[in-house]
Short mmCIF file of C-alpha atoms in Angstrom, two decimals:
data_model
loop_
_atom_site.label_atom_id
_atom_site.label_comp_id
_atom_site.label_asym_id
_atom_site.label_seq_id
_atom_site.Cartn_x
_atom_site.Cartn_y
_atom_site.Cartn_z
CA UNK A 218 84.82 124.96 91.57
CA UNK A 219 87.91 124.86 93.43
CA UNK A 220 89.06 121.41 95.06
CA UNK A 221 89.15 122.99 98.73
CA UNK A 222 87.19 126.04 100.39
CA UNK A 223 88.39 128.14 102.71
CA UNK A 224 86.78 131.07 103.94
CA UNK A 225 89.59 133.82 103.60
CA UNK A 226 88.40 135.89 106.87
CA UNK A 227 89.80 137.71 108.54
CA UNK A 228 88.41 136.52 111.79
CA UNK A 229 88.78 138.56 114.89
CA UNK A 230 88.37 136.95 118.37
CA UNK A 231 89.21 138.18 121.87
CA UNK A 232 91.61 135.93 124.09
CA UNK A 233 90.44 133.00 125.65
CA UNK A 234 87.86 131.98 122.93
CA UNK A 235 87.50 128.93 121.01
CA UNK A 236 88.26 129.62 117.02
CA UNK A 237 86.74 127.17 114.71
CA UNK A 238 87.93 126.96 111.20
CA UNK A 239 86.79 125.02 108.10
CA UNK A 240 87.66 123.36 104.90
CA UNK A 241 85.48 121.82 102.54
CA UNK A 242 86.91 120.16 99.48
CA UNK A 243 85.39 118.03 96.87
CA UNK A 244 87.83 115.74 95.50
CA UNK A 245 87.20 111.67 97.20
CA UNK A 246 90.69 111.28 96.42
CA UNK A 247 92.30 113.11 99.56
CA UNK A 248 93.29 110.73 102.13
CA UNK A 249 95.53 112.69 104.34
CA UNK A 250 94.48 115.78 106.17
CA UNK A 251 96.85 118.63 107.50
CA UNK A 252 96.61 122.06 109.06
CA UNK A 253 99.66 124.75 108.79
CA UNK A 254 99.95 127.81 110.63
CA UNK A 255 101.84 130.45 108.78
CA UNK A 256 102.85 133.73 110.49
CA UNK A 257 103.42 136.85 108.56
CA UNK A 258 106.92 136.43 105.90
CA UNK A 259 107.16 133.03 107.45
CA UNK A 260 106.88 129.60 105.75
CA UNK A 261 104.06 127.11 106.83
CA UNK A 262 104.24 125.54 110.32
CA UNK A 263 102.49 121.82 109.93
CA UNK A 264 100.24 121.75 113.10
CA UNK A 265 98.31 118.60 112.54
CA UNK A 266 98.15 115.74 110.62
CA UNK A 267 95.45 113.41 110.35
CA UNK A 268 94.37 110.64 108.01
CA UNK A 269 90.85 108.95 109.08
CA UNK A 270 87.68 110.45 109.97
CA UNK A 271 87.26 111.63 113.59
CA UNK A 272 89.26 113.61 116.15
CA UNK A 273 92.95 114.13 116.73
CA UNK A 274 93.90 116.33 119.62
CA UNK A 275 96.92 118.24 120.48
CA UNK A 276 97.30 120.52 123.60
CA UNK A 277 94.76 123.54 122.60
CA UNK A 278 94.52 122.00 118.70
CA UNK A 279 91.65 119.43 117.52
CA UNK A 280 91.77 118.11 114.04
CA UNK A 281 87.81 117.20 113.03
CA UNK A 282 87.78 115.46 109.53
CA UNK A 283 84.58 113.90 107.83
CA UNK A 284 85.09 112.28 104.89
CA UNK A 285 81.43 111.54 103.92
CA UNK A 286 80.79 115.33 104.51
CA UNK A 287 84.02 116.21 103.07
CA UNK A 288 84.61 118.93 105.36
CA UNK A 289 87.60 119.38 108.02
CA UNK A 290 87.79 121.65 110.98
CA UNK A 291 90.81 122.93 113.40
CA UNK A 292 89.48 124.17 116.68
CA UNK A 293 91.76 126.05 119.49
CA UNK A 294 90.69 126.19 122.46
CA UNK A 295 91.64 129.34 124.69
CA UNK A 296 92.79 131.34 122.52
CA UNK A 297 95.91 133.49 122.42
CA UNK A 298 97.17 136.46 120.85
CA UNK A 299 100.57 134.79 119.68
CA UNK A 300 98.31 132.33 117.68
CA UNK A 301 97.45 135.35 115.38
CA UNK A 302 98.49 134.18 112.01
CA UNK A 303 97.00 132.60 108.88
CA UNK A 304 95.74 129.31 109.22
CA UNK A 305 95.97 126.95 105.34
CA UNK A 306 94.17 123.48 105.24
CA UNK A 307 96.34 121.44 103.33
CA UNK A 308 94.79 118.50 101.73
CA UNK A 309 96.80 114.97 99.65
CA UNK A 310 95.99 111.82 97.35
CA UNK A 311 98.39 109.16 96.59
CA UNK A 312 100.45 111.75 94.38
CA UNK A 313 101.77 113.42 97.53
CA UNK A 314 100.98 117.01 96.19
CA UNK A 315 99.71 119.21 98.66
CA UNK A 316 96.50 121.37 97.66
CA UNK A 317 96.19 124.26 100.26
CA UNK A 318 93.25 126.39 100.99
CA UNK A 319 93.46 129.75 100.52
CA UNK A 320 94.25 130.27 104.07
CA UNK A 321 91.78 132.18 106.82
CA UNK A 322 93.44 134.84 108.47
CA UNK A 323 92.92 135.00 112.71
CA UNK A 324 93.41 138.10 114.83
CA UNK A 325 93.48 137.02 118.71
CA UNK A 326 92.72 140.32 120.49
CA UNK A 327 94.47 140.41 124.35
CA UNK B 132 114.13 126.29 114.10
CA UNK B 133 113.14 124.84 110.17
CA UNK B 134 115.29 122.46 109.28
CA UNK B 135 114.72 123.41 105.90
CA UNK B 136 116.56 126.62 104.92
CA UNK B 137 116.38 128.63 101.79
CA UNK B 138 118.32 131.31 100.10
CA UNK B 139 117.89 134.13 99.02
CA UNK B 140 115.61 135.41 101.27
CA UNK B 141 114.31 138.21 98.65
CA UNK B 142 114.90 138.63 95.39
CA UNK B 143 114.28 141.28 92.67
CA UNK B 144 114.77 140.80 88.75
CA UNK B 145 113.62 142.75 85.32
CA UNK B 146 110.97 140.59 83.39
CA UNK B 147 112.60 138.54 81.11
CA UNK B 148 115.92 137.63 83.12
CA UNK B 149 116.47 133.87 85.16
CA UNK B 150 116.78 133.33 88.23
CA UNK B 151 117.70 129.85 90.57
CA UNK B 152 116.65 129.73 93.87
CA UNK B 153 118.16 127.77 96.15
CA UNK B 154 116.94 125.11 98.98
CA UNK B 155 118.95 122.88 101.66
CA UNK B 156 116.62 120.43 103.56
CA UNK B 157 116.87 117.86 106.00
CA UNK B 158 119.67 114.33 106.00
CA UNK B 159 117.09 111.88 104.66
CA UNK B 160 114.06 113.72 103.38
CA UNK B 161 114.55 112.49 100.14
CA UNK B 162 111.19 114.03 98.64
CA UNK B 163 111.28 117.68 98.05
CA UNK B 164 108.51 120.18 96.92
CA UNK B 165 107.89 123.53 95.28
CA UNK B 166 105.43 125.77 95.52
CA UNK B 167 104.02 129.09 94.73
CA UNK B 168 102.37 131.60 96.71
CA UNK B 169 100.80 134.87 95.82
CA UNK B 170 99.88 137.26 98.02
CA UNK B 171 96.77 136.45 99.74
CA UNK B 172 96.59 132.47 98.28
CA UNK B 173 97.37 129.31 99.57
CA UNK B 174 100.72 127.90 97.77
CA UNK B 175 100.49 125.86 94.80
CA UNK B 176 102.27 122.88 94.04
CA UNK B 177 104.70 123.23 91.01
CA UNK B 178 106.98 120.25 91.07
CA UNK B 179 108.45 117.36 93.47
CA UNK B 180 111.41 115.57 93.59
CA UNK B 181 112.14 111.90 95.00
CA UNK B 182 115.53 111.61 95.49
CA UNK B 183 117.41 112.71 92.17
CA UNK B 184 114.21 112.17 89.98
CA UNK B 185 111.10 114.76 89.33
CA UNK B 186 107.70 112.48 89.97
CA UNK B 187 105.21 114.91 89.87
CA UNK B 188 104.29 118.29 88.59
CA UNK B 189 101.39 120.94 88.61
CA UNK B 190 100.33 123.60 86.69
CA UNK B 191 103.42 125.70 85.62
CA UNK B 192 104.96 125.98 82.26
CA UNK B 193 108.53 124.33 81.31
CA UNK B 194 110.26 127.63 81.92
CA UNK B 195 109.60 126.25 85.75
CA UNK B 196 112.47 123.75 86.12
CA UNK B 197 114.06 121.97 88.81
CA UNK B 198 117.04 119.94 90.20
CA UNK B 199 117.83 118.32 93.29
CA UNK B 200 120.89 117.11 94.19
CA UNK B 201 122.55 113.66 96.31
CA UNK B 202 123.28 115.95 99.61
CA UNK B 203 119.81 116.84 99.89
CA UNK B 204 119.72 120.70 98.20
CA UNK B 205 117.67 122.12 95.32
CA UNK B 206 117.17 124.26 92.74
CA UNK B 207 114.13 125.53 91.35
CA UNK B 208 115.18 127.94 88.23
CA UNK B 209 112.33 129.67 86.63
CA UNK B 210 113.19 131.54 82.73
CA UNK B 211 111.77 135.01 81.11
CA UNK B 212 110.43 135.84 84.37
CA UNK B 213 107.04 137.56 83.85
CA UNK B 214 105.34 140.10 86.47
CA UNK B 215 102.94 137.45 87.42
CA UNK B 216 105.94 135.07 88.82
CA UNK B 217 106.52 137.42 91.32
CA UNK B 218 105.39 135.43 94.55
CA UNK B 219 106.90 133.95 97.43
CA UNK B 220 108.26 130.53 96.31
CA UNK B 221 108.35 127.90 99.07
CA UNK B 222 110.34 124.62 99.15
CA UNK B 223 109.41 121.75 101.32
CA UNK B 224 110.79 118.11 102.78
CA UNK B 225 109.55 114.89 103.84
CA UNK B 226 111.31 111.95 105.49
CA UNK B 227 107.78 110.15 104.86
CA UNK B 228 104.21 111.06 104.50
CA UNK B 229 103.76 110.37 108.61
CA UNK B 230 105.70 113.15 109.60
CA UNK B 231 104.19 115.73 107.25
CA UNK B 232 106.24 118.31 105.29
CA UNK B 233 108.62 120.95 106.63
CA UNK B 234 108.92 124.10 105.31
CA UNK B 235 111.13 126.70 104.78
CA UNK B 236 111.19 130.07 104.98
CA UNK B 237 110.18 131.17 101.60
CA UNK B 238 111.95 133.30 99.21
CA UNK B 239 110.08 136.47 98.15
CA UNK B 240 110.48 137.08 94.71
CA UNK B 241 109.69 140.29 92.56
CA UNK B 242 109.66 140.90 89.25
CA UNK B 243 109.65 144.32 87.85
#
């Protein structure tokens, strides 16, 4: 079993809509929480950073972690075609190693 | 614009020859990371660097190695490249764990 779950995608939405995607991991150990956006031949983009269980909002980005469900979320609300691109949870311990999801691909559709 | 900047930007070698890649990041991000990405994955971690010194590594075999230098560059040299090295290899910088990492652009490697 792999520490963190992504689903891969791709996921297709038209503009405007709210995208919801998901991590699971099952390592206790992970105390800091962070999504990237990477666009095509680009490096990751750090979008949000979080480190307790709740809700951390940014413009049109929430951050949704649950540590006793292990699972973490990004949502973006209204939706737009320039935030096509692959989206990679990135999860750390103590260590300060990132382990990444596989990354879900998102086509916004104008 | 990254403030993290990488060279080259693509690379091709033969199996079996070395190659350094090269990595300039940020006045006082003093940890620096590697990682791996194949097409289609998330990146993997490889090594880290705190200052001068390496304090933690994953997966990869010694022929992985890594230096980073007082002015805040680095060098991750991988030996007898094999086709399954061929990935794009990422480096990345932290000031401290509050601000996250920044990453660079990547450099795209093949290996024929």
């Amino acid at each position: 079993q792999k520490e963190v779950e992504q689903d891969p995608g791709p996921l297709s939405v038209p503009e405007g809509a709210i995208v919801s995607l998901n991590c699971t991991y099952s390592n206790s150990a992970f105390q800091y929480f962070m999504w990237y956006r990477q666009y095509s031949r680009k490096g990751p983009e750090l979008l949000m950073y979080t480190y307790s269980s709740g809700n951390k909002e940014d413009g049109r980005f929430t951050a949704q972690v649950d540590k006793s469900s292990k699972y973490i979320s990004l949502f973006i609300r209204d939706s737009q075609p320039s935030d096509s691109a692959t989206y990679l949870c990135a999860l750390e311990s103590s260590g300060d190693k990132l382990t990444f999801g596989t990354g879900t691909r998102l086509a916004v559709r104008p | 614009e990254t403030g993290v900047t990488q060279s080259p930007t693509h690379l091709i070698k033969t199996r079996g020859q070395q190659v350094t890649l090269r990595c300039s990041s940020q006045s006082g991000h003093n940890t620096v990371s590697w990682y791996q990405q194949a097409l289609g994955q998330g990146p993997q971690f490889i090594f880290q660097y705190y200052r001068e010194e390496e304090n933690g590594r994953g997966n990869f075999p010694p022929r992985f190695s890594g230096l980073h230098f007082p002015n805040y560059s680095s060098e991750l040299n991988v030996n007898a490249l094999e086709l399954d090295d061929s990935a794009l290899y990422l480096c990345a910088s932290s000031r401290d764990r509050v601000e996250g990492y920044t990453f660079g652009s990547g450099t795209r490697l093949t290996v024929v």
